[in-house]
């Protein structure tokens, strides 16, 4: 990434935070007025701020459902816009042959939602009540009553924290091999993956397409991945396993710049060694943002919302889930956007079925 692009990214992030802060102040004042007047009433309430949420908002708004969208205020310690706001160049989203900054892509998605009439609240949802109709969705300042709800709160990639882990984030350190692995800075250079599950095996195999060698760094002496995934990784001549080890530091070259290597500590002997790599990928899982649901939707063993196959329907009729909050396999911006479209269409069909459109609010 060029210096100019980096500066642009920082400026955009600053602008986003400034705009969000102003929006929050305005929303707080408006929220106090609305609280006195009673809850907001809407056909569809959308919770989230990423590609899934905004695609659902665009479709719902164009269907004249007048959606209300809670985009959150640093929900899960991430700015409104979700995971894409933590990335730099996005090169695999259709329509942008030269690539686009993640923050800029989400700015455009937000603007498109607003253009069609979505009411966007820069507030974080703290509670929901799906036990009665209309559904109740609440932040600290605003209560919304909705006939249908779309949950699109995403999932946050788990990250390790050690010396240099923040400094080299997006400068050699990533949590998405599919998103970033093909970047020029990794091609024909050694790369490391941290993890021991199926995701780590899959990402290590994927990265062998680009890197000269791929190291799997695992803090134990055995993987927890399935046998078939282990076999694929261990039989790949470009993959080398660093057992019983953990990363303790990341560093650049003598003249600075992006990641040049990591210090790896053997947890058994305590010995620290250098591993020269151009990239380090965390493959230690994701944390779906579902705690605020309070157990009111069926979740799988990893905390993801369970949806009925081929749809976005959840365990509660009238509540839908889209994006990474219900997808632990693909986790891509484009698949999230697609499921957001599905959720809006499913919600629209649901409202038609229950005859709720007869009572449209202005």
mmCIF file of C-alpha atoms in Angstrom:
data_model
loop_
_atom_site.group_PDB
_atom_site.id
_atom_site.type_symbol
_atom_site.label_atom_id
_atom_site.label_comp_id
_atom_site.label_asym_id
_atom_site.label_seq_id
_atom_site.Cartn_x
_atom_site.Cartn_y
_atom_site.Cartn_z
ATOM 1 C CA UNK A 1 0.000 0.000 0.000
ATOM 2 C CA UNK A 2 1.383 3.421 -0.942
ATOM 3 C CA UNK A 3 2.039 6.212 1.561
ATOM 4 C CA UNK A 4 -0.659 8.227 -0.141
ATOM 5 C CA UNK A 5 -3.162 5.402 0.300
ATOM 6 C CA UNK A 6 -2.225 5.052 3.963
ATOM 7 C CA UNK A 7 -2.757 8.756 4.559
ATOM 8 C CA UNK A 8 -6.077 8.596 2.743
ATOM 9 C CA UNK A 9 -7.142 5.662 4.889
ATOM 10 C CA UNK A 10 -6.233 7.546 8.065
ATOM 11 C CA UNK A 11 -8.073 10.647 6.902
ATOM 12 C CA UNK A 12 -11.155 8.617 6.080
ATOM 13 C CA UNK A 13 -11.044 6.865 9.438
ATOM 14 C CA UNK A 14 -10.701 10.230 11.181
ATOM 15 C CA UNK A 15 -13.579 11.615 9.180
ATOM 16 C CA UNK A 16 -15.724 8.582 9.973
ATOM 17 C CA UNK A 17 -15.059 8.869 13.708
ATOM 18 C CA UNK A 18 -15.710 12.621 13.667
ATOM 19 C CA UNK A 19 -18.936 12.166 11.723
ATOM 20 C CA UNK A 20 -19.989 9.325 13.999
ATOM 21 C CA UNK A 21 -19.292 11.413 17.091
ATOM 22 C CA UNK A 22 -21.419 14.247 15.735
ATOM 23 C CA UNK A 23 -24.109 11.769 14.768
ATOM 24 C CA UNK A 24 -24.017 10.266 18.244
ATOM 25 C CA UNK A 25 -24.476 13.660 19.889
ATOM 26 C CA UNK A 26 -27.366 14.387 17.554
ATOM 27 C CA UNK A 27 -28.826 10.926 18.032
ATOM 28 C CA UNK A 28 -28.609 11.286 21.803
ATOM 29 C CA UNK A 29 -30.518 14.567 21.725
ATOM 30 C CA UNK A 30 -33.060 13.166 19.298
ATOM 31 C CA UNK A 31 -33.276 9.996 21.349
ATOM 32 C CA UNK A 32 -34.268 11.979 24.433
ATOM 33 C CA UNK A 33 -37.044 13.647 22.460
ATOM 34 C CA UNK A 34 -38.180 10.342 20.983
ATOM 35 C CA UNK A 35 -38.057 8.640 24.383
ATOM 36 C CA UNK A 36 -40.517 11.233 25.672
ATOM 37 C CA UNK A 37 -42.724 10.648 22.636
ATOM 38 C CA UNK A 38 -42.538 6.848 22.935
ATOM 39 C CA UNK A 39 -40.753 4.091 20.988
ATOM 40 C CA UNK A 40 -39.976 4.391 17.300
ATOM 41 C CA UNK A 41 -42.242 2.196 15.176
ATOM 42 C CA UNK A 42 -40.961 0.502 12.036
ATOM 43 C CA UNK A 43 -41.686 -2.375 9.708
ATOM 44 C CA UNK A 44 -38.109 -3.659 9.825
ATOM 45 C CA UNK A 45 -35.305 -3.029 12.298
ATOM 46 C CA UNK A 46 -31.769 -3.942 11.223
ATOM 47 C CA UNK A 47 -28.963 -4.434 13.734
ATOM 48 C CA UNK A 48 -25.478 -4.093 12.252
ATOM 49 C CA UNK A 49 -23.336 -1.877 10.043
ATOM 50 C CA UNK A 50 -21.452 -4.110 7.611
ATOM 51 C CA UNK A 51 -22.224 -5.269 4.054
ATOM 52 C CA UNK A 52 -25.022 -7.571 5.246
ATOM 53 C CA UNK A 53 -26.776 -4.863 7.259
ATOM 54 C CA UNK A 54 -26.573 -2.178 4.597
ATOM 55 C CA UNK A 55 -27.604 -4.500 1.770
ATOM 56 C CA UNK A 56 -30.626 -5.508 3.828
ATOM 57 C CA UNK A 57 -31.348 -1.820 4.447
ATOM 58 C CA UNK A 58 -31.154 -0.920 0.752
ATOM 59 C CA UNK A 59 -33.547 -3.717 -0.222
ATOM 60 C CA UNK A 60 -35.931 -3.037 2.658
ATOM 61 C CA UNK A 61 -35.961 0.701 1.982
ATOM 62 C CA UNK A 62 -36.603 0.198 -1.733
ATOM 63 C CA UNK A 63 -39.526 -2.042 -0.743
ATOM 64 C CA UNK A 64 -40.892 0.951 1.210
ATOM 65 C CA UNK A 65 -40.518 -0.810 4.548
ATOM 66 C CA UNK A 66 -38.847 2.290 6.044
ATOM 67 C CA UNK A 67 -36.182 0.404 7.992
ATOM 68 C CA UNK A 68 -34.440 1.626 11.120
ATOM 69 C CA UNK A 69 -30.796 0.544 11.342
ATOM 70 C CA UNK A 70 -28.698 0.487 14.514
ATOM 71 C CA UNK A 71 -25.107 0.826 13.301
ATOM 72 C CA UNK A 72 -23.596 0.835 16.786
ATOM 73 C CA UNK A 73 -21.071 3.092 18.435
ATOM 74 C CA UNK A 74 -17.726 1.243 18.585
ATOM 75 C CA UNK A 75 -19.650 -1.988 19.086
ATOM 76 C CA UNK A 76 -17.170 -4.805 19.778
ATOM 77 C CA UNK A 77 -14.486 -2.076 19.743
ATOM 78 C CA UNK A 78 -14.900 -1.631 15.974
ATOM 79 C CA UNK A 79 -16.119 1.496 14.203
ATOM 80 C CA UNK A 80 -19.443 1.450 12.381
ATOM 81 C CA UNK A 81 -18.875 -0.421 9.140
ATOM 82 C CA UNK A 82 -17.619 -3.589 10.760
ATOM 83 C CA UNK A 83 -14.544 -5.646 9.946
ATOM 84 C CA UNK A 84 -13.960 -3.860 6.640
ATOM 85 C CA UNK A 85 -13.109 -0.653 8.496
ATOM 86 C CA UNK A 86 -10.051 -2.453 9.904
ATOM 87 C CA UNK A 87 -8.718 -3.362 6.455
ATOM 88 C CA UNK A 88 -6.935 -1.298 3.834
ATOM 89 C CA UNK A 89 -7.282 -2.288 0.169
ATOM 90 C CA UNK A 90 -10.243 -4.511 -0.732
ATOM 91 C CA UNK A 91 -9.544 -6.110 -4.100
ATOM 92 C CA UNK A 92 -12.084 -8.933 -4.252
ATOM 93 C CA UNK A 93 -15.353 -6.997 -4.086
ATOM 94 C CA UNK A 94 -16.921 -6.823 -7.599
ATOM 95 C CA UNK A 95 -17.183 -3.442 -9.258
ATOM 96 C CA UNK A 96 -13.859 -2.006 -8.151
ATOM 97 C CA UNK A 97 -11.182 -3.164 -10.621
ATOM 98 C CA UNK A 98 -8.542 -0.985 -8.977
ATOM 99 C CA UNK A 99 -9.589 -2.005 -5.471
ATOM 100 C CA UNK A 100 -11.114 0.193 -2.800
ATOM 101 C CA UNK A 101 -10.284 1.009 0.812
ATOM 102 C CA UNK A 102 -12.428 -0.941 3.253
ATOM 103 C CA UNK A 103 -13.565 2.200 5.068
ATOM 104 C CA UNK A 104 -14.490 3.891 1.797
ATOM 105 C CA UNK A 105 -16.505 0.864 0.672
ATOM 106 C CA UNK A 106 -18.518 0.972 3.873
ATOM 107 C CA UNK A 107 -18.975 4.759 3.586
ATOM 108 C CA UNK A 108 -20.548 4.140 0.188
ATOM 109 C CA UNK A 109 -22.765 1.358 1.514
ATOM 110 C CA UNK A 110 -23.964 3.616 4.317
ATOM 111 C CA UNK A 111 -24.663 6.472 1.916
ATOM 112 C CA UNK A 112 -26.703 4.162 -0.292
ATOM 113 C CA UNK A 113 -28.784 3.008 2.671
ATOM 114 C CA UNK A 114 -29.450 6.610 3.678
ATOM 115 C CA UNK A 115 -30.262 7.627 0.109
ATOM 116 C CA UNK A 116 -33.257 5.290 0.027
ATOM 117 C CA UNK A 117 -34.591 6.455 3.369
ATOM 118 C CA UNK A 118 -33.082 4.199 6.005
ATOM 119 C CA UNK A 119 -33.098 5.827 9.437
ATOM 120 C CA UNK A 120 -29.596 5.181 10.808
ATOM 121 C CA UNK A 121 -28.968 5.340 14.551
ATOM 122 C CA UNK A 122 -25.347 5.519 15.713
ATOM 123 C CA UNK A 123 -26.169 3.611 18.874
ATOM 124 C CA UNK A 124 -25.325 0.124 20.126
ATOM 125 C CA UNK A 125 -28.185 -2.265 20.823
ATOM 126 C CA UNK A 126 -28.076 -3.419 24.433
ATOM 127 C CA UNK A 127 -31.188 -5.584 24.614
ATOM 128 C CA UNK A 128 -33.900 -7.204 22.529
ATOM 129 C CA UNK A 129 -37.240 -8.813 23.322
ATOM 130 C CA UNK A 130 -38.452 -11.331 20.776
ATOM 131 C CA UNK A 131 -41.084 -12.870 23.079
ATOM 132 C CA UNK A 132 -43.931 -10.616 21.917
ATOM 133 C CA UNK A 133 -45.044 -8.687 18.829
ATOM 134 C CA UNK A 134 -44.008 -6.133 17.864
ATOM 135 C CA UNK A 135 -40.411 -7.001 18.668
ATOM 136 C CA UNK A 136 -38.533 -4.644 20.957
ATOM 137 C CA UNK A 137 -34.978 -3.505 20.147
ATOM 138 C CA UNK A 138 -33.311 -1.060 22.516
ATOM 139 C CA UNK A 139 -30.109 0.926 22.962
ATOM 140 C CA UNK A 140 -29.336 3.086 25.964
ATOM 141 C CA UNK A 141 -31.183 5.999 24.333
ATOM 142 C CA UNK A 142 -33.735 4.594 21.892
ATOM 143 C CA UNK A 143 -36.419 1.920 21.860
ATOM 144 C CA UNK A 144 -37.678 0.576 18.536
ATOM 145 C CA UNK A 145 -40.760 -1.581 17.998
ATOM 146 C CA UNK A 146 -40.523 -3.600 14.795
ATOM 147 C CA UNK A 147 -42.613 -6.185 12.978
ATOM 148 C CA UNK A 148 -39.457 -7.891 11.714
ATOM 149 C CA UNK A 149 -35.814 -7.791 12.761
ATOM 150 C CA UNK A 150 -32.631 -8.531 10.829
ATOM 151 C CA UNK A 151 -29.614 -9.427 12.978
ATOM 152 C CA UNK A 152 -26.409 -8.641 11.059
ATOM 153 C CA UNK A 153 -23.925 -7.917 13.826
ATOM 154 C CA UNK A 154 -21.062 -9.949 12.343
ATOM 155 C CA UNK A 155 -18.207 -11.769 14.010
ATOM 156 C CA UNK A 156 -14.874 -10.414 15.183
ATOM 157 C CA UNK A 157 -11.686 -12.268 14.315
ATOM 158 C CA UNK A 158 -9.773 -13.287 17.412
ATOM 159 C CA UNK A 159 -6.359 -11.653 17.553
ATOM 160 C CA UNK A 160 -3.241 -12.353 19.547
ATOM 161 C CA UNK A 161 -1.521 -9.522 21.379
ATOM 162 C CA UNK A 162 2.250 -9.313 21.633
ATOM 163 C CA UNK A 163 4.961 -6.750 20.959
ATOM 164 C CA UNK A 164 4.398 -5.352 17.462
ATOM 165 C CA UNK A 165 1.033 -7.066 16.871
ATOM 166 C CA UNK A 166 -0.824 -3.761 16.594
ATOM 167 C CA UNK A 167 1.948 -1.893 14.787
ATOM 168 C CA UNK A 168 2.035 -4.456 11.973
ATOM 169 C CA UNK A 169 -1.697 -5.044 11.711
ATOM 170 C CA UNK A 170 -2.494 -4.662 7.983
ATOM 171 C CA UNK A 171 1.244 -4.281 7.406
ATOM 172 C CA UNK A 172 1.946 -7.984 7.271
ATOM 173 C CA UNK A 173 -0.347 -9.257 10.022
ATOM 174 C CA UNK A 174 -3.893 -10.283 9.104
ATOM 175 C CA UNK A 175 -6.721 -12.550 10.212
ATOM 176 C CA UNK A 176 -8.029 -13.444 6.752
ATOM 177 C CA UNK A 177 -5.870 -15.413 4.325
ATOM 178 C CA UNK A 178 -8.563 -15.471 1.639
ATOM 179 C CA UNK A 179 -8.918 -11.682 1.851
ATOM 180 C CA UNK A 180 -5.239 -10.736 1.962
ATOM 181 C CA UNK A 181 -3.131 -13.749 0.997
ATOM 182 C CA UNK A 182 -2.808 -12.827 -2.658
ATOM 183 C CA UNK A 183 -1.355 -9.386 -1.898
ATOM 184 C CA UNK A 184 1.978 -8.673 -3.634
ATOM 185 C CA UNK A 185 3.828 -8.311 -0.312
ATOM 186 C CA UNK A 186 3.312 -12.027 0.372
ATOM 187 C CA UNK A 187 4.066 -13.496 -3.046
ATOM 188 C CA UNK A 188 7.030 -15.862 -3.182
ATOM 189 C CA UNK A 189 7.933 -15.043 0.412
ATOM 190 C CA UNK A 190 7.713 -17.102 3.620
ATOM 191 C CA UNK A 191 4.447 -16.768 5.544
ATOM 192 C CA UNK A 192 3.304 -18.007 8.946
ATOM 193 C CA UNK A 193 -0.109 -19.084 10.218
ATOM 194 C CA UNK A 194 -0.976 -19.267 13.922
ATOM 195 C CA UNK A 195 -3.488 -21.916 14.949
ATOM 196 C CA UNK A 196 -4.177 -25.617 15.187
ATOM 197 C CA UNK A 197 -7.752 -26.113 14.026
ATOM 198 C CA UNK A 198 -9.385 -26.716 10.668
ATOM 199 C CA UNK A 199 -9.243 -23.007 9.801
ATOM 200 C CA UNK A 200 -5.477 -22.937 10.315
ATOM 201 C CA UNK A 201 -4.996 -26.013 8.124
ATOM 202 C CA UNK A 202 -7.219 -24.594 5.411
ATOM 203 C CA UNK A 203 -5.550 -21.184 5.438
ATOM 204 C CA UNK A 204 -2.056 -22.686 5.435
ATOM 205 C CA UNK A 205 -2.890 -24.792 2.380
ATOM 206 C CA UNK A 206 -4.442 -21.771 0.670
ATOM 207 C CA UNK A 207 -1.375 -19.623 1.306
ATOM 208 C CA UNK A 208 0.951 -22.142 -0.351
ATOM 209 C CA UNK A 209 -0.423 -20.820 -3.645
ATOM 210 C CA UNK A 210 1.367 -17.545 -2.990
ATOM 211 C CA UNK A 211 4.113 -17.970 -0.386
ATOM 212 C CA UNK A 212 7.453 -19.686 -0.916
ATOM 213 C CA UNK A 213 6.955 -21.543 2.375
ATOM 214 C CA UNK A 214 4.210 -21.575 4.983
ATOM 215 C CA UNK A 215 4.909 -22.165 8.671
ATOM 216 C CA UNK A 216 2.133 -23.286 11.006
ATOM 217 C CA UNK A 217 2.923 -22.082 14.515
ATOM 218 C CA UNK A 218 1.076 -24.071 17.177
ATOM 219 C CA UNK A 219 1.530 -23.869 20.932
ATOM 220 C CA UNK A 220 0.894 -27.589 21.457
ATOM 221 C CA UNK A 221 2.469 -30.783 20.119
ATOM 222 C CA UNK A 222 -0.683 -31.925 18.322
ATOM 223 C CA UNK A 223 -3.353 -30.267 16.181
ATOM 224 C CA UNK A 224 -7.024 -30.219 17.156
ATOM 225 C CA UNK A 225 -8.023 -30.095 13.481
ATOM 226 C CA UNK A 226 -9.868 -32.996 11.859
ATOM 227 C CA UNK A 227 -7.669 -35.840 10.664
ATOM 228 C CA UNK A 228 -8.344 -35.167 7.000
ATOM 229 C CA UNK A 229 -7.425 -31.490 7.315
ATOM 230 C CA UNK A 230 -4.272 -32.374 9.241
ATOM 231 C CA UNK A 231 -3.283 -34.863 6.559
ATOM 232 C CA UNK A 232 -3.676 -32.290 3.801
ATOM 233 C CA UNK A 233 -1.490 -29.795 5.617
ATOM 234 C CA UNK A 234 1.177 -32.215 6.782
ATOM 235 C CA UNK A 235 1.516 -33.790 3.331
ATOM 236 C CA UNK A 236 2.018 -30.413 1.622
ATOM 237 C CA UNK A 237 5.755 -30.026 0.877
ATOM 238 C CA UNK A 238 5.532 -26.227 1.255
ATOM 239 C CA UNK A 239 4.183 -26.408 4.821
ATOM 240 C CA UNK A 240 6.399 -26.704 7.891
ATOM 241 C CA UNK A 241 5.046 -26.989 11.439
ATOM 242 C CA UNK A 242 6.613 -25.170 14.381
ATOM 243 C CA UNK A 243 5.363 -27.194 17.347
ATOM 244 C CA UNK A 244 5.043 -26.133 21.007
ATOM 245 C CA UNK A 245 5.579 -22.489 20.099
ATOM 246 C CA UNK A 246 3.997 -19.074 20.300
ATOM 247 C CA UNK A 247 4.744 -15.690 18.747
ATOM 248 C CA UNK A 248 6.116 -13.178 21.242
ATOM 249 C CA UNK A 249 7.181 -10.312 18.985
ATOM 250 C CA UNK A 250 6.859 -8.989 15.436
ATOM 251 C CA UNK A 251 9.485 -6.776 13.817
ATOM 252 C CA UNK A 252 10.386 -4.991 10.593
ATOM 253 C CA UNK A 253 13.605 -4.797 8.635
ATOM 254 C CA UNK A 254 16.555 -2.573 9.480
ATOM 255 C CA UNK A 255 15.015 0.349 7.591
ATOM 256 C CA UNK A 256 11.528 -0.124 8.976
ATOM 257 C CA UNK A 257 8.615 -0.870 6.698
ATOM 258 C CA UNK A 258 6.212 -3.834 6.829
ATOM 259 C CA UNK A 259 6.615 -7.073 8.733
ATOM 260 C CA UNK A 260 9.960 -8.820 8.207
ATOM 261 C CA UNK A 261 9.820 -11.514 10.853
ATOM 262 C CA UNK A 262 8.625 -12.736 14.223
ATOM 263 C CA UNK A 263 10.237 -13.996 17.398
ATOM 264 C CA UNK A 264 8.918 -17.410 18.356
ATOM 265 C CA UNK A 265 9.183 -18.871 21.853
ATOM 266 C CA UNK A 266 9.212 -22.606 22.477
ATOM 267 C CA UNK A 267 6.817 -23.044 25.398
ATOM 268 C CA UNK A 268 8.607 -26.207 26.571
ATOM 269 C CA UNK A 269 12.262 -25.124 26.497
ATOM 270 C CA UNK A 270 11.717 -21.363 26.718
ATOM 271 C CA UNK A 271 14.096 -20.805 23.811
ATOM 272 C CA UNK A 272 13.317 -17.818 21.562
ATOM 273 C CA UNK A 273 14.211 -17.939 17.877
ATOM 274 C CA UNK A 274 13.764 -15.710 14.835
ATOM 275 C CA UNK A 275 11.454 -16.678 12.000
ATOM 276 C CA UNK A 276 11.781 -14.453 8.947
ATOM 277 C CA UNK A 277 8.353 -14.108 7.347
ATOM 278 C CA UNK A 278 6.610 -11.445 5.291
ATOM 279 C CA UNK A 279 3.189 -12.329 6.618
ATOM 280 C CA UNK A 280 1.563 -13.613 9.787
ATOM 281 C CA UNK A 281 -2.043 -14.818 9.708
ATOM 282 C CA UNK A 282 -4.134 -15.455 12.807
ATOM 283 C CA UNK A 283 -6.390 -18.493 12.347
ATOM 284 C CA UNK A 284 -7.648 -18.896 15.894
ATOM 285 C CA UNK A 285 -11.349 -18.425 15.318
ATOM 286 C CA UNK A 286 -13.964 -15.686 15.391
ATOM 287 C CA UNK A 287 -16.288 -14.346 18.075
ATOM 288 C CA UNK A 288 -19.848 -13.844 16.769
ATOM 289 C CA UNK A 289 -21.559 -10.750 18.186
ATOM 290 C CA UNK A 290 -24.551 -12.506 19.723
ATOM 291 C CA UNK A 291 -24.254 -11.909 23.475
ATOM 292 C CA UNK A 292 -26.776 -9.050 23.367
ATOM 293 C CA UNK A 293 -29.439 -11.523 22.179
ATOM 294 C CA UNK A 294 -29.677 -12.961 25.675
ATOM 295 C CA UNK A 295 -30.305 -16.513 24.487
ATOM 296 C CA UNK A 296 -33.504 -15.601 22.642
ATOM 297 C CA UNK A 297 -32.334 -17.119 19.353
ATOM 298 C CA UNK A 298 -30.971 -20.599 18.789
ATOM 299 C CA UNK A 299 -27.186 -20.535 18.560
ATOM 300 C CA UNK A 300 -24.767 -23.273 17.580
ATOM 301 C CA UNK A 301 -21.964 -24.537 19.809
ATOM 302 C CA UNK A 302 -19.701 -21.693 18.656
ATOM 303 C CA UNK A 303 -22.252 -18.954 19.337
ATOM 304 C CA UNK A 304 -23.381 -18.339 15.736
ATOM 305 C CA UNK A 305 -27.069 -17.772 14.982
ATOM 306 C CA UNK A 306 -28.654 -20.882 13.506
ATOM 307 C CA UNK A 307 -30.629 -20.255 10.314
ATOM 308 C CA UNK A 308 -32.840 -22.631 8.391
ATOM 309 C CA UNK A 309 -31.002 -24.088 5.358
ATOM 310 C CA UNK A 310 -31.348 -21.975 2.228
ATOM 311 C CA UNK A 311 -32.811 -19.009 4.090
ATOM 312 C CA UNK A 312 -32.118 -16.404 6.762
ATOM 313 C CA UNK A 313 -34.969 -17.530 9.045
ATOM 314 C CA UNK A 314 -33.944 -18.012 12.676
ATOM 315 C CA UNK A 315 -35.618 -19.956 15.465
ATOM 316 C CA UNK A 316 -38.006 -17.029 16.037
ATOM 317 C CA UNK A 317 -40.486 -16.331 13.271
ATOM 318 C CA UNK A 318 -40.025 -12.792 12.003
ATOM 319 C CA UNK A 319 -36.374 -12.551 13.083
ATOM 320 C CA UNK A 320 -33.725 -13.067 10.423
ATOM 321 C CA UNK A 321 -29.938 -13.302 10.488
ATOM 322 C CA UNK A 322 -27.455 -12.313 7.786
ATOM 323 C CA UNK A 323 -23.724 -12.039 7.311
ATOM 324 C CA UNK A 324 -20.943 -13.394 9.486
ATOM 325 C CA UNK A 325 -23.144 -13.637 12.573
ATOM 326 C CA UNK A 326 -24.602 -16.777 10.982
ATOM 327 C CA UNK A 327 -21.795 -17.748 8.594
ATOM 328 C CA UNK A 328 -18.640 -19.338 9.985
ATOM 329 C CA UNK A 329 -17.585 -20.884 6.682
ATOM 330 C CA UNK A 330 -17.188 -18.166 4.042
ATOM 331 C CA UNK A 331 -16.965 -14.916 6.023
ATOM 332 C CA UNK A 332 -16.530 -12.684 2.970
ATOM 333 C CA UNK A 333 -17.921 -9.212 2.294
ATOM 334 C CA UNK A 334 -19.642 -10.361 -0.875
ATOM 335 C CA UNK A 335 -21.320 -13.382 0.759
ATOM 336 C CA UNK A 336 -22.410 -11.161 3.649
ATOM 337 C CA UNK A 337 -23.979 -8.725 1.181
ATOM 338 C CA UNK A 338 -25.766 -11.586 -0.559
ATOM 339 C CA UNK A 339 -27.236 -12.873 2.693
ATOM 340 C CA UNK A 340 -28.307 -9.324 3.559
ATOM 341 C CA UNK A 341 -30.338 -9.282 0.366
ATOM 342 C CA UNK A 342 -31.843 -12.640 1.315
ATOM 343 C CA UNK A 343 -32.763 -11.371 4.781
ATOM 344 C CA UNK A 344 -34.564 -8.317 3.420
ATOM 345 C CA UNK A 345 -36.510 -10.432 0.931
ATOM 346 C CA UNK A 346 -37.334 -13.014 3.592
ATOM 347 C CA UNK A 347 -38.518 -10.235 5.898
ATOM 348 C CA UNK A 348 -40.647 -8.681 3.167
ATOM 349 C CA UNK A 349 -42.258 -12.028 2.371
ATOM 350 C CA UNK A 350 -42.869 -12.661 6.052
ATOM 351 C CA UNK A 351 -44.600 -9.299 6.461
ATOM 352 C CA UNK A 352 -46.777 -10.042 3.440
ATOM 353 C CA UNK A 353 -47.711 -13.432 4.854
ATOM 354 C CA UNK A 354 -48.830 -12.050 8.208
ATOM 355 C CA UNK A 355 -50.637 -9.171 6.565
ATOM 356 C CA UNK A 356 -48.545 -6.658 8.439
ATOM 357 C CA UNK A 357 -48.233 -4.316 5.475
ATOM 358 C CA UNK A 358 -51.847 -3.299 5.980
ATOM 359 C CA UNK A 359 -50.739 -1.118 8.894
ATOM 360 C CA UNK A 360 -47.820 0.760 7.319
ATOM 361 C CA UNK A 361 -46.578 3.672 9.392
ATOM 362 C CA UNK A 362 -45.533 6.977 7.964
#
